[in-house]
Structures are given as structure tokens and as C-alpha cells.
mmCIF file of C-alpha atoms in Angstrom:
data_model
loop_
_atom_site.group_PDB
_atom_site.id
_atom_site.type_symbol
_atom_site.label_atom_id
_atom_site.label_comp_id
_atom_site.label_asym_id
_atom_site.label_seq_id
_atom_site.Cartn_x
_atom_site.Cartn_y
_atom_site.Cartn_z
ATOM 1 C CA MET W 1 31.714 25.277 -86.632
ATOM 2 C CA MET W 2 34.246 22.826 -85.564
ATOM 3 C CA LEU W 3 34.342 21.956 -81.728
ATOM 4 C CA SER W 4 37.244 20.474 -79.829
ATOM 5 C CA ILE W 5 36.905 20.017 -76.519
ATOM 6 C CA LYS W 6 40.294 19.518 -74.613
ATOM 7 C CA ARG W 7 40.568 17.185 -71.629
ATOM 8 C CA GLY W 8 39.711 18.393 -68.151
ATOM 9 C CA LEU W 9 38.226 21.270 -69.500
ATOM 10 C CA PHE W 10 34.080 22.036 -67.975
ATOM 11 C CA MET W 11 31.883 22.065 -70.477
ATOM 12 C CA ARG W 12 28.155 23.306 -70.732
ATOM 13 C CA ILE W 13 25.929 20.373 -71.424
ATOM 14 C CA ALA W 14 22.687 19.506 -73.180
ATOM 15 C CA ILE W 15 20.889 16.232 -71.542
ATOM 16 C CA GLY W 16 17.355 15.523 -72.512
ATOM 17 C CA SER W 17 15.985 12.072 -72.427
ATOM 18 C CA ASP W 18 12.248 10.222 -73.240
ATOM 19 C CA HIS W 19 10.474 8.463 -70.343
ATOM 20 C CA ALA W 20 12.543 5.310 -70.743
ATOM 21 C CA GLY W 21 15.796 7.329 -70.236
ATOM 22 C CA PHE W 22 14.792 9.182 -67.450
ATOM 23 C CA GLU W 23 16.268 7.163 -64.576
ATOM 24 C CA LEU W 24 19.927 6.711 -66.417
ATOM 25 C CA LYS W 25 19.284 10.582 -67.560
ATOM 26 C CA GLU W 26 19.121 11.838 -63.713
ATOM 27 C CA PHE W 27 21.961 9.723 -63.403
ATOM 28 C CA ILE W 28 24.086 11.004 -65.773
ATOM 29 C CA LYS W 29 23.262 14.329 -64.998
ATOM 30 C CA LEU W 30 24.191 14.336 -61.845
ATOM 31 C CA HIS W 31 27.759 12.769 -62.484
ATOM 32 C CA LEU W 32 28.352 15.389 -64.747
ATOM 33 C CA GLU W 33 28.033 18.525 -62.176
ATOM 34 C CA LYS W 34 29.809 16.370 -59.638
ATOM 35 C CA SER W 35 32.432 16.311 -62.195
ATOM 36 C CA GLY W 36 32.162 20.341 -62.423
ATOM 37 C CA HIS W 37 30.214 20.810 -65.688
ATOM 38 C CA GLU W 38 27.069 23.087 -66.016
ATOM 39 C CA VAL W 39 24.448 20.896 -67.369
ATOM 40 C CA GLU W 40 21.217 22.103 -68.571
ATOM 41 C CA ASP W 41 18.258 19.775 -68.530
ATOM 42 C CA PHE W 42 15.823 19.593 -71.717
ATOM 43 C CA GLY W 43 13.643 16.926 -69.812
ATOM 44 C CA THR W 44 11.460 14.776 -69.691
ATOM 45 C CA PHE W 45 10.945 14.908 -65.746
ATOM 46 C CA SER W 46 9.628 12.104 -65.035
ATOM 47 C CA LYS W 47 8.862 8.444 -65.950
ATOM 48 C CA SER W 48 5.309 10.000 -67.960
ATOM 49 C CA THR W 49 5.227 9.066 -71.741
ATOM 50 C CA ALA W 50 6.922 11.361 -74.011
ATOM 51 C CA ASP W 51 8.720 11.251 -77.848
ATOM 52 C CA TYR W 52 12.263 10.823 -77.976
ATOM 53 C CA PRO W 53 12.473 13.407 -81.169
ATOM 54 C CA ASP W 54 11.049 16.236 -78.886
ATOM 55 C CA PHE W 55 14.141 15.950 -76.726
ATOM 56 C CA ALA W 56 16.435 14.958 -79.485
ATOM 57 C CA LYS W 57 15.194 18.863 -80.938
ATOM 58 C CA LYS W 58 16.114 20.684 -77.833
ATOM 59 C CA VAL W 59 19.500 19.465 -77.069
ATOM 60 C CA ALA W 60 20.442 19.149 -80.720
ATOM 61 C CA SER W 61 19.235 22.865 -81.094
ATOM 62 C CA SER W 62 21.263 24.160 -78.144
ATOM 63 C CA VAL W 63 24.651 22.000 -79.432
ATOM 64 C CA ALA W 64 24.154 23.516 -82.677
ATOM 65 C CA ALA W 65 23.440 27.139 -81.948
ATOM 66 C CA ASP W 66 26.415 26.716 -79.719
ATOM 67 C CA PHE W 67 24.370 27.663 -76.385
ATOM 68 C CA SER W 68 25.845 24.096 -75.320
ATOM 69 C CA ASP W 69 29.405 22.732 -75.540
ATOM 70 C CA MET W 70 28.056 19.002 -75.853
ATOM 71 C CA GLY W 71 24.925 16.703 -74.909
ATOM 72 C CA VAL W 72 23.572 13.747 -73.971
ATOM 73 C CA LEU W 73 20.672 11.956 -74.996
ATOM 74 C CA VAL W 74 18.924 8.951 -73.697
ATOM 75 C CA CYS W 75 16.080 6.730 -74.914
ATOM 76 C CA GLY W 76 15.476 3.555 -74.815
ATOM 77 C CA SER W 77 17.988 2.563 -77.477
ATOM 78 C CA GLY W 78 20.261 5.498 -77.990
ATOM 79 C CA VAL W 79 19.310 4.715 -81.472
ATOM 80 C CA GLY W 80 15.778 7.365 -82.381
ATOM 81 C CA MET W 81 17.941 10.085 -80.196
ATOM 82 C CA CYS W 82 20.868 9.474 -82.653
ATOM 83 C CA MET W 83 18.748 9.676 -85.594
ATOM 84 C CA ALA W 84 16.536 12.530 -84.538
ATOM 85 C CA ALA W 85 19.729 14.650 -83.099
ATOM 86 C CA ASN W 86 21.611 14.311 -86.357
ATOM 87 C CA ARG W 87 19.416 15.772 -87.917
ATOM 88 C CA TYR W 88 20.534 19.583 -87.166
ATOM 89 C CA ARG W 89 23.501 21.138 -88.827
ATOM 90 C CA GLY W 90 26.553 21.079 -87.121
ATOM 91 C CA VAL W 91 25.523 17.990 -84.438
ATOM 92 C CA ARG W 92 27.613 15.110 -84.507
ATOM 93 C CA ALA W 93 25.603 12.645 -82.660
ATOM 94 C CA ALA W 94 27.016 8.769 -81.674
ATOM 95 C CA VAL W 95 25.368 6.055 -80.246
ATOM 96 C CA LEU W 96 27.993 4.975 -77.402
ATOM 97 C CA ARG W 97 27.656 1.181 -76.898
ATOM 98 C CA SER W 98 31.684 0.548 -75.740
ATOM 99 C CA VAL W 99 34.234 3.137 -74.659
ATOM 100 C CA GLU W 100 36.208 2.525 -77.951
ATOM 101 C CA ASP W 101 33.059 3.369 -79.186
ATOM 102 C CA ALA W 102 33.122 6.950 -76.919
ATOM 103 C CA LYS W 103 36.718 7.558 -78.175
ATOM 104 C CA LEU W 104 36.790 7.362 -81.569
ATOM 105 C CA SER W 105 33.357 9.256 -81.810
ATOM 106 C CA ARG W 106 35.298 11.912 -80.323
ATOM 107 C CA SER W 107 38.853 11.722 -81.529
ATOM 108 C CA HIS W 108 38.067 10.563 -84.946
ATOM 109 C CA ASN W 109 34.519 11.926 -85.424
ATOM 110 C CA ASP W 110 34.634 14.976 -83.259
ATOM 111 C CA ALA W 111 31.005 13.491 -82.060
ATOM 112 C CA ASN W 112 29.236 16.678 -79.829
ATOM 113 C CA VAL W 113 26.276 14.947 -78.610
ATOM 114 C CA ALA W 114 26.761 11.691 -76.761
ATOM 115 C CA CYS W 115 23.654 9.078 -77.188
ATOM 116 C CA LEU W 116 22.556 5.698 -75.069
ATOM 117 C CA GLY W 117 20.165 3.796 -74.422
ATOM 118 C CA ALA W 118 18.953 3.167 -70.700
ATOM 119 C CA ARG W 119 17.624 -0.892 -72.129
ATOM 120 C CA LEU W 120 21.163 -2.218 -73.432
ATOM 121 C CA THR W 121 23.570 0.202 -70.705
ATOM 122 C CA ALA W 122 24.513 -0.488 -66.922
ATOM 123 C CA LYS W 123 24.788 2.605 -64.743
ATOM 124 C CA SER W 124 28.459 1.857 -64.410
ATOM 125 C CA ASP W 125 28.756 1.390 -68.045
ATOM 126 C CA ALA W 126 27.209 4.410 -68.672
ATOM 127 C CA LEU W 127 29.385 6.451 -66.270
ATOM 128 C CA ALA W 128 32.709 4.985 -68.300
ATOM 129 C CA LEU W 129 31.005 5.734 -71.605
ATOM 130 C CA ILE W 130 30.234 9.604 -70.414
ATOM 131 C CA ASP W 131 33.834 9.781 -68.701
ATOM 132 C CA ALA W 132 35.845 8.453 -71.860
ATOM 133 C CA PHE W 133 33.498 10.538 -74.372
ATOM 134 C CA PHE W 134 34.289 13.418 -72.707
ATOM 135 C CA SER W 135 37.871 13.093 -71.737
ATOM 136 C CA GLU W 136 38.843 12.670 -75.146
ATOM 137 C CA SER W 137 39.889 15.197 -78.104
ATOM 138 C CA PHE W 138 39.175 15.364 -81.459
ATOM 139 C CA GLU W 139 42.631 14.831 -83.944
ATOM 140 C CA GLY W 140 42.127 16.787 -86.132
ATOM 141 C CA GLY W 141 44.126 16.419 -89.026
ATOM 142 C CA ARG W 142 43.102 13.994 -91.696
ATOM 143 C CA HIS W 143 39.778 13.607 -89.949
ATOM 144 C CA LEU W 144 38.674 17.113 -90.297
ATOM 145 C CA ASP W 145 38.599 16.487 -94.454
ATOM 146 C CA ARG W 146 35.886 13.454 -93.276
ATOM 147 C CA ILE W 147 33.974 15.613 -91.017
ATOM 148 C CA LYS W 148 33.853 18.372 -93.729
ATOM 149 C CA LYS W 149 32.279 16.092 -95.954
ATOM 150 C CA ILE W 150 29.361 15.033 -93.736
ATOM 151 C CA GLU W 151 28.480 18.731 -92.758
ATOM 152 C CA ILE W 152 25.566 19.686 -94.920
#
């Protein structure tokens, strides 16, 4: 299913992290809740060692099943979470390093899961990335045909 989020629409967002991403996940979750979004936290719930694929599975499954509109995953680099999440049909996860990444991953790739690296992303930068990601809309058109080619 192609999900196209419109600007200003409040969403159901699944969020998860491993131990390395726990603090940044909590920070992002609070920001999303204050912005009026419904956020379901799939863990982890502490800084105790935790395996990122376990949380990527929970968030990606929620997005793939349309229980959540979008997802956010945080680990040390964002890469592991992205790789794990992209294994699920209908999930298009993107590692966000810049506002341009966030905007293009939404507008051109219809990304529905934002992945961030807590060891590489300052808290203030993380909010700018998240805001850009959730405020951008999928352009469709020529991009839709490309998205269809990557669906399994």
C-alpha cells in the first residue's frame, strides 16, 4: 500500500530503539507527542544492552500492517535499524543525515520509516530531520513507478 502523508496531518507513529538510541528516541517521542501525534513506543525502555533487529521488527511490522502510519527507529548509526526494517514488505526506511535526505526520502521515495543514528546526530538536528520528514509529501508521478519496482 502506498501511504502518502499530507502536511499538517496528525499521524500514528511507531517508534523504537536499541540501547544506543534510547535517549534520542525518548527525546524524539516527546517532541512528536507535543506536536499532536499518537506515538506507540515499541522499546527499548532503558539503556540496557538490546539488539536493534528486535525493535526494527516491531516498528516495521506495525507500519507494514497499517497499524501505524509511519515509523521512527534509532540506533547508534541508524544503518542497522534501516537494514532490518527494509526487510518488511511495504516498509521503505531511510537513514536521515540531513534535512535534504529527509525531504527527498519522503518526496521521491515515499519513505515511511525514518532511521537516525544517536551517535552521529545532535538532538537539535534530530528534531529538524524528523520535522522535515513528517512535513514532506510524496510527489507521486514518475516516482510512483520507481517505488513499484522496488516492492517485492
